[in-house]
Amino acid sequence: MPGKLASGEHRLEMCRLAFNDERFEVSSIELDRGSRSYTVETLRELKKIYPDDEFYFIIGSDMLETLTGWYLWEEIISLCHICAASREDGFVPDLSCFTDEQKKRIILLDIPPYEVSSTEIRGIIAKGEKNTELISPAVADYIRRNGLYDDGLSDYRRLLTEMLDEYRLNHSECVSECAAVLAEKYGADAEKARLAGLLHDVTKNVPRAEQLGIIEKSGEPLSGVELCNPKVWHQISGAAFLKENGIISDEEILGAVRWHTTGRADMTLLEKIVYVADFISADREYRDVNVVRRLAEISLEHAILYTSRYTVEKLVSADLPIHPATVDCYNDMLLHFKIQKG
Ligand code: FE
Ligand code: FE
């Protein structure tokens, strides 16, 4: 989810910072108008201020095809030359709707396309990534100082940056994104899913001894099977850590973290979503990942039946103990489908 849009004043200031060069001047006339601003009005105003100058209006070549839908578009072409910059390789805009006179005022710029969109940049910033290659450092700094494009999760991301390695951070973002998509599809709260996905592996990189300490403090003793399978500890220590430190009090989110590795019988919708998202997030690459992705398109239960069976089989063939919750989860899904088959 890209963060919210910035106000006109912030956008003007960012333009000033980005074009901090004497060859450029950033104009505020569209903002000063104070109401809905049409391109034709801006051009009329500029023409009044600079009556002897020629104007060149640079747009993306994809916008050229929608130009005839713009307010008073014919007047726009009479007031300026339209320069269309390529947005993707080999894209040739259709100019058949323009007269020969109008075509003379359209210039197709032959420049290498720069395949990045503002939506993409806002998304990167909302995730708190320090990738400033796409924008100038001054603008990046301004965005940070003013908290622009914040999607409301930056405090959690700061915590995760301290607790997780690079690989796990990326995985958490991918699970967060995937959980939100699944929530939209299956009618759960997308914001809760996004947060639960983001935090599901919060203690994954915490040393095992410390995880045991967190679990012990929470008063939930580890079973024998859990003791000999440290891979499941982080779901228990993660939920306990989030609760004990007052980071999350929402029981649904805590449940989704608590059961994301083993699953269990009677999972809530949010628990199913985070469990499945953890298997099919964009960063996942195991052999059957596309099978599970397709199953998740059909239903969460199809995906969970497949993945819990896969987990059971893997553990059996490796002579490892199976967590009872995983067995419960598998049985629960089998019963779900048996009952459906009736
Ligand atoms: Fe995990
Ligand atoms: Fe995970």
Short mmCIF file of N, CA, C and O in Angstrom, two decimals, residues 3-94:
data_model
loop_
_atom_site.label_atom_id
_atom_site.label_comp_id
_atom_site.label_asym_id
_atom_site.label_seq_id
_atom_site.Cartn_x
_atom_site.Cartn_y
_atom_site.Cartn_z
N GLY A 3 1.79 4.94 0.67
CA GLY A 3 1.26 5.82 1.70
C GLY A 3 0.36 6.89 1.12
O GLY A 3 0.19 6.99 -0.08
N LYS A 4 -0.21 7.69 2.02
CA LYS A 4 -1.10 8.74 1.54
C LYS A 4 -0.32 9.78 0.73
O LYS A 4 0.89 9.89 0.86
N LEU A 5 -1.05 10.56 -0.06
CA LEU A 5 -0.38 11.57 -0.88
C LEU A 5 0.04 12.76 -0.03
O LEU A 5 -0.53 13.02 1.02
N ALA A 6 1.05 13.49 -0.52
CA ALA A 6 1.51 14.67 0.20
C ALA A 6 0.71 15.90 -0.25
O ALA A 6 0.17 15.92 -1.35
N SER A 7 0.66 16.91 0.60
CA SER A 7 -0.09 18.12 0.25
C SER A 7 0.65 18.88 -0.85
O SER A 7 1.83 18.66 -1.10
N GLY A 8 -0.06 19.80 -1.47
CA GLY A 8 0.53 20.61 -2.54
C GLY A 8 1.76 21.37 -2.07
O GLY A 8 2.77 21.45 -2.79
N GLU A 9 1.70 21.89 -0.85
CA GLU A 9 2.84 22.67 -0.32
C GLU A 9 4.09 21.79 -0.20
O GLU A 9 5.18 22.20 -0.56
N HIS A 10 3.88 20.57 0.29
CA HIS A 10 5.03 19.67 0.41
C HIS A 10 5.58 19.31 -0.97
O HIS A 10 6.79 19.24 -1.17
N ARG A 11 4.67 19.10 -1.92
CA ARG A 11 5.12 18.71 -3.26
C ARG A 11 5.90 19.85 -3.92
O ARG A 11 6.90 19.62 -4.59
N LEU A 12 5.43 21.07 -3.69
CA LEU A 12 6.14 22.23 -4.23
C LEU A 12 7.55 22.31 -3.64
O LEU A 12 8.54 22.50 -4.35
N GLU A 13 7.63 22.13 -2.33
CA GLU A 13 8.93 22.20 -1.66
C GLU A 13 9.87 21.10 -2.17
O GLU A 13 11.05 21.34 -2.39
N MET A 14 9.32 19.92 -2.40
CA MET A 14 10.16 18.82 -2.91
C MET A 14 10.65 19.11 -4.33
O MET A 14 11.79 18.79 -4.67
N CYS A 15 9.80 19.76 -5.13
CA CYS A 15 10.23 20.16 -6.49
C CYS A 15 11.37 21.16 -6.37
O CYS A 15 12.37 21.08 -7.10
N ARG A 16 11.22 22.11 -5.44
CA ARG A 16 12.29 23.12 -5.27
C ARG A 16 13.61 22.45 -4.89
O ARG A 16 14.67 22.81 -5.39
N LEU A 17 13.52 21.47 -4.01
CA LEU A 17 14.74 20.77 -3.59
C LEU A 17 15.33 19.94 -4.73
O LEU A 17 16.54 19.91 -4.94
N ALA A 18 14.45 19.30 -5.50
CA ALA A 18 14.93 18.43 -6.59
C ALA A 18 15.55 19.27 -7.71
O ALA A 18 16.51 18.85 -8.34
N PHE A 19 15.00 20.48 -7.96
CA PHE A 19 15.50 21.33 -9.06
C PHE A 19 16.33 22.50 -8.52
O PHE A 19 16.20 23.62 -8.99
N ASN A 20 17.12 22.20 -7.54
CA ASN A 20 17.95 23.24 -6.95
C ASN A 20 19.14 23.52 -7.86
O ASN A 20 20.26 23.09 -7.62
N ASP A 21 18.86 24.25 -8.93
CA ASP A 21 19.82 24.45 -10.01
C ASP A 21 19.37 25.72 -10.74
O ASP A 21 18.19 25.84 -11.07
N GLU A 22 20.31 26.62 -11.01
CA GLU A 22 19.88 27.92 -11.57
C GLU A 22 19.26 27.83 -12.97
O GLU A 22 18.63 28.77 -13.43
N ARG A 23 19.43 26.68 -13.62
CA ARG A 23 18.81 26.53 -14.94
C ARG A 23 17.30 26.29 -14.84
O ARG A 23 16.58 26.34 -15.83
N PHE A 24 16.85 25.99 -13.65
CA PHE A 24 15.42 25.69 -13.48
C PHE A 24 14.76 26.66 -12.52
O PHE A 24 15.40 27.20 -11.62
N GLU A 25 13.47 26.84 -12.74
CA GLU A 25 12.70 27.63 -11.78
C GLU A 25 11.40 26.87 -11.53
O GLU A 25 10.74 26.43 -12.47
N VAL A 26 11.07 26.68 -10.29
CA VAL A 26 9.83 25.98 -9.96
C VAL A 26 8.75 27.03 -9.73
O VAL A 26 8.94 27.98 -8.97
N SER A 27 7.64 26.87 -10.41
CA SER A 27 6.57 27.87 -10.30
C SER A 27 5.45 27.35 -9.41
O SER A 27 5.10 26.16 -9.44
N SER A 28 4.86 28.24 -8.65
CA SER A 28 3.76 27.84 -7.77
C SER A 28 2.42 28.31 -8.31
O SER A 28 1.43 28.28 -7.58
N ILE A 29 2.36 28.74 -9.57
CA ILE A 29 1.12 29.36 -10.04
C ILE A 29 -0.09 28.40 -9.98
O ILE A 29 -1.20 28.86 -9.73
N GLU A 30 0.15 27.13 -10.16
CA GLU A 30 -1.00 26.20 -10.10
C GLU A 30 -1.54 26.08 -8.68
O GLU A 30 -2.74 26.04 -8.46
N LEU A 31 -0.62 26.08 -7.72
CA LEU A 31 -1.05 26.01 -6.31
C LEU A 31 -1.70 27.31 -5.89
O LEU A 31 -2.71 27.33 -5.18
N ASP A 32 -1.11 28.43 -6.34
CA ASP A 32 -1.62 29.76 -5.95
C ASP A 32 -3.06 29.96 -6.42
O ASP A 32 -3.80 30.73 -5.83
N ARG A 33 -3.42 29.27 -7.48
CA ARG A 33 -4.78 29.40 -8.01
C ARG A 33 -5.79 28.94 -6.95
O ARG A 33 -6.93 29.39 -6.94
N GLY A 34 -5.37 28.01 -6.11
CA GLY A 34 -6.18 27.64 -4.94
C GLY A 34 -7.39 26.78 -5.25
O GLY A 34 -8.10 26.36 -4.36
N SER A 35 -7.65 26.51 -6.51
CA SER A 35 -8.79 25.66 -6.83
C SER A 35 -8.31 24.59 -7.80
O SER A 35 -7.11 24.50 -8.08
N ARG A 36 -9.21 23.85 -8.36
CA ARG A 36 -8.83 22.84 -9.34
C ARG A 36 -8.10 23.53 -10.50
O ARG A 36 -8.56 24.55 -11.01
N SER A 37 -6.96 22.98 -10.84
CA SER A 37 -6.12 23.67 -11.81
C SER A 37 -6.08 22.90 -13.13
O SER A 37 -5.79 21.71 -13.16
N TYR A 38 -6.41 23.61 -14.22
CA TYR A 38 -6.34 22.98 -15.54
C TYR A 38 -5.07 23.43 -16.25
O TYR A 38 -4.66 24.59 -16.14
N THR A 39 -4.49 22.52 -17.03
CA THR A 39 -3.26 22.82 -17.76
C THR A 39 -3.43 24.05 -18.65
O THR A 39 -2.54 24.91 -18.73
N VAL A 40 -4.59 24.14 -19.28
CA VAL A 40 -4.80 25.26 -20.21
C VAL A 40 -4.72 26.61 -19.47
O VAL A 40 -4.20 27.60 -20.00
N GLU A 41 -5.22 26.64 -18.23
CA GLU A 41 -5.16 27.90 -17.46
C GLU A 41 -3.71 28.26 -17.15
O GLU A 41 -3.32 29.43 -17.21
N THR A 42 -2.93 27.23 -16.79
CA THR A 42 -1.50 27.46 -16.48
C THR A 42 -0.79 28.02 -17.71
O THR A 42 -0.03 28.98 -17.62
N LEU A 43 -1.08 27.43 -18.87
CA LEU A 43 -0.43 27.89 -20.10
C LEU A 43 -0.84 29.32 -20.45
O LEU A 43 -0.01 30.14 -20.84
N ARG A 44 -2.11 29.62 -20.29
CA ARG A 44 -2.58 31.01 -20.57
C ARG A 44 -1.84 32.00 -19.67
O ARG A 44 -1.40 33.06 -20.11
N GLU A 45 -1.73 31.61 -18.39
CA GLU A 45 -1.08 32.51 -17.43
C GLU A 45 0.40 32.71 -17.77
O GLU A 45 0.91 33.83 -17.75
N LEU A 46 1.07 31.60 -18.11
CA LEU A 46 2.50 31.69 -18.46
C LEU A 46 2.69 32.53 -19.71
O LEU A 46 3.63 33.33 -19.83
N LYS A 47 1.77 32.37 -20.66
CA LYS A 47 1.86 33.12 -21.93
C LYS A 47 1.72 34.63 -21.65
O LYS A 47 2.35 35.45 -22.32
N LYS A 48 0.89 34.94 -20.66
CA LYS A 48 0.71 36.36 -20.30
C LYS A 48 2.00 36.93 -19.71
O LYS A 48 2.41 38.05 -19.99
N ILE A 49 2.64 36.12 -18.86
CA ILE A 49 3.87 36.59 -18.20
C ILE A 49 5.03 36.63 -19.20
O ILE A 49 5.86 37.53 -19.18
N TYR A 50 5.08 35.63 -20.10
CA TYR A 50 6.20 35.56 -21.07
C TYR A 50 5.63 35.53 -22.48
O TYR A 50 5.66 34.48 -23.16
N PRO A 51 5.07 36.63 -22.96
CA PRO A 51 4.35 36.61 -24.25
C PRO A 51 5.23 36.25 -25.45
O PRO A 51 4.73 35.74 -26.45
N ASP A 52 6.53 36.50 -25.37
CA ASP A 52 7.38 36.27 -26.55
C ASP A 52 8.04 34.89 -26.55
O ASP A 52 8.81 34.58 -27.46
N ASP A 53 7.78 34.11 -25.51
CA ASP A 53 8.48 32.83 -25.40
C ASP A 53 7.68 31.67 -26.00
O ASP A 53 6.46 31.71 -26.06
N GLU A 54 8.43 30.66 -26.43
CA GLU A 54 7.81 29.41 -26.90
C GLU A 54 7.74 28.46 -25.70
O GLU A 54 8.70 28.38 -24.93
N PHE A 55 6.65 27.74 -25.60
CA PHE A 55 6.52 26.80 -24.47
C PHE A 55 6.57 25.36 -24.94
O PHE A 55 6.02 25.00 -25.98
N TYR A 56 7.25 24.55 -24.14
CA TYR A 56 7.36 23.11 -24.42
C TYR A 56 6.84 22.36 -23.19
O TYR A 56 7.34 22.57 -22.08
N PHE A 57 5.85 21.57 -23.42
CA PHE A 57 5.20 20.87 -22.30
C PHE A 57 5.58 19.38 -22.37
O PHE A 57 5.23 18.70 -23.33
N ILE A 58 6.33 18.91 -21.36
CA ILE A 58 6.82 17.52 -21.41
C ILE A 58 5.85 16.60 -20.67
O ILE A 58 5.52 16.84 -19.50
N ILE A 59 5.41 15.57 -21.36
CA ILE A 59 4.53 14.58 -20.73
C ILE A 59 5.03 13.17 -21.09
O ILE A 59 5.90 13.03 -21.94
N GLY A 60 4.49 12.16 -20.44
CA GLY A 60 4.83 10.78 -20.80
C GLY A 60 4.10 10.43 -22.10
O GLY A 60 2.98 10.89 -22.33
N SER A 61 4.73 9.59 -22.94
CA SER A 61 4.11 9.30 -24.24
C SER A 61 2.76 8.59 -24.07
O SER A 61 1.89 8.70 -24.91
N ASP A 62 2.58 7.90 -22.94
CA ASP A 62 1.29 7.24 -22.73
C ASP A 62 0.17 8.27 -22.53
O ASP A 62 -0.98 8.02 -22.86
N MET A 63 0.53 9.44 -22.00
CA MET A 63 -0.48 10.48 -21.77
C MET A 63 -0.92 11.13 -23.07
O MET A 63 -2.00 11.73 -23.16
N LEU A 64 -0.06 11.02 -24.07
CA LEU A 64 -0.38 11.64 -25.36
C LEU A 64 -1.68 11.07 -25.92
O LEU A 64 -2.48 11.78 -26.52
N GLU A 65 -1.89 9.80 -25.67
CA GLU A 65 -3.09 9.16 -26.21
C GLU A 65 -4.37 9.58 -25.48
O GLU A 65 -5.46 9.35 -25.95
N THR A 66 -4.19 10.17 -24.29
CA THR A 66 -5.39 10.61 -23.56
C THR A 66 -5.56 12.13 -23.67
O THR A 66 -6.52 12.68 -23.14
N LEU A 67 -4.63 12.75 -24.37
CA LEU A 67 -4.63 14.22 -24.42
C LEU A 67 -5.94 14.80 -24.93
O LEU A 67 -6.41 15.84 -24.45
N THR A 68 -6.56 14.11 -25.88
CA THR A 68 -7.80 14.66 -26.46
C THR A 68 -8.95 14.63 -25.46
O THR A 68 -10.02 15.16 -25.73
N GLY A 69 -8.72 14.03 -24.29
CA GLY A 69 -9.75 14.05 -23.25
C GLY A 69 -9.52 15.20 -22.26
O GLY A 69 -10.32 15.42 -21.35
N TRP A 70 -8.42 15.92 -22.42
CA TRP A 70 -8.10 17.01 -21.49
C TRP A 70 -8.99 18.22 -21.77
O TRP A 70 -9.41 18.44 -22.91
N TYR A 71 -9.22 18.99 -20.73
CA TYR A 71 -10.05 20.19 -20.84
C TYR A 71 -9.40 21.18 -21.83
O TYR A 71 -8.24 21.56 -21.67
N LEU A 72 -10.15 21.55 -22.88
CA LEU A 72 -9.69 22.48 -23.93
C LEU A 72 -8.34 22.07 -24.53
O LEU A 72 -7.43 22.87 -24.70
N TRP A 73 -8.26 20.79 -24.89
CA TRP A 73 -6.97 20.25 -25.37
C TRP A 73 -6.46 20.94 -26.63
O TRP A 73 -5.25 21.09 -26.82
N GLU A 74 -7.38 21.38 -27.50
CA GLU A 74 -6.92 22.02 -28.74
C GLU A 74 -6.22 23.34 -28.44
O GLU A 74 -5.23 23.71 -29.07
N GLU A 75 -6.75 24.03 -27.44
CA GLU A 75 -6.11 25.29 -27.04
C GLU A 75 -4.73 25.01 -26.43
O GLU A 75 -3.78 25.77 -26.64
N ILE A 76 -4.64 23.90 -25.68
CA ILE A 76 -3.35 23.52 -25.08
C ILE A 76 -2.29 23.39 -26.19
O ILE A 76 -1.21 23.97 -26.11
N ILE A 77 -2.64 22.66 -27.26
CA ILE A 77 -1.66 22.46 -28.35
C ILE A 77 -1.34 23.78 -29.05
O ILE A 77 -0.22 23.99 -29.51
N SER A 78 -2.31 24.68 -29.10
CA SER A 78 -2.03 25.97 -29.75
C SER A 78 -1.12 26.85 -28.89
O SER A 78 -0.43 27.73 -29.40
N LEU A 79 -1.11 26.58 -27.60
CA LEU A 79 -0.30 27.43 -26.70
C LEU A 79 1.12 26.89 -26.48
O LEU A 79 1.99 27.62 -26.02
N CYS A 80 1.32 25.62 -26.77
CA CYS A 80 2.66 25.05 -26.50
C CYS A 80 2.97 23.89 -27.44
O CYS A 80 2.09 23.37 -28.10
N HIS A 81 4.23 23.51 -27.46
CA HIS A 81 4.63 22.27 -28.13
C HIS A 81 4.49 21.16 -27.09
O HIS A 81 4.85 21.36 -25.93
N ILE A 82 3.99 20.03 -27.53
CA ILE A 82 3.88 18.90 -26.61
C ILE A 82 5.08 17.99 -26.84
O ILE A 82 5.31 17.52 -27.96
N CYS A 83 5.86 17.75 -25.81
CA CYS A 83 7.01 16.85 -25.92
C CYS A 83 6.66 15.57 -25.19
O CYS A 83 6.38 15.59 -23.99
N ALA A 84 6.64 14.48 -25.93
CA ALA A 84 6.26 13.20 -25.31
C ALA A 84 7.49 12.34 -25.09
O ALA A 84 8.18 11.98 -26.03
N ALA A 85 7.74 12.04 -23.84
CA ALA A 85 8.92 11.22 -23.49
C ALA A 85 8.51 9.76 -23.39
O ALA A 85 7.47 9.46 -22.81
N SER A 86 9.31 8.87 -23.96
CA SER A 86 8.95 7.44 -23.94
C SER A 86 8.89 6.93 -22.51
O SER A 86 9.72 7.28 -21.69
N ARG A 87 7.91 6.08 -22.26
CA ARG A 87 7.83 5.45 -20.94
C ARG A 87 8.23 4.00 -21.00
O ARG A 87 8.55 3.39 -20.04
N GLU A 88 8.13 3.41 -22.15
CA GLU A 88 8.59 2.02 -22.26
C GLU A 88 9.19 1.82 -23.63
O GLU A 88 8.83 2.50 -24.58
N ASP A 89 10.09 0.88 -23.73
CA ASP A 89 10.78 0.65 -25.00
C ASP A 89 9.82 0.35 -26.14
O ASP A 89 8.91 -0.44 -26.00
N GLY A 90 10.04 1.03 -27.25
CA GLY A 90 9.31 0.71 -28.47
C GLY A 90 7.87 1.18 -28.51
O GLY A 90 7.14 0.85 -29.44
N PHE A 91 7.42 1.95 -27.54
CA PHE A 91 6.02 2.39 -27.55
C PHE A 91 5.85 3.55 -28.54
O PHE A 91 6.51 4.57 -28.44
N VAL A 92 4.98 3.33 -29.54
CA VAL A 92 4.73 4.40 -30.53
C VAL A 92 3.29 4.89 -30.34
O VAL A 92 2.34 4.15 -30.58
N PRO A 93 3.13 6.12 -29.86
CA PRO A 93 1.77 6.59 -29.61
C PRO A 93 0.97 6.79 -30.91
O PRO A 93 1.55 7.09 -31.95
N ASP A 94 -0.30 6.57 -30.81
CA ASP A 94 -1.18 6.72 -31.96
C ASP A 94 -1.58 8.20 -32.09
O ASP A 94 -2.23 8.76 -31.22
#
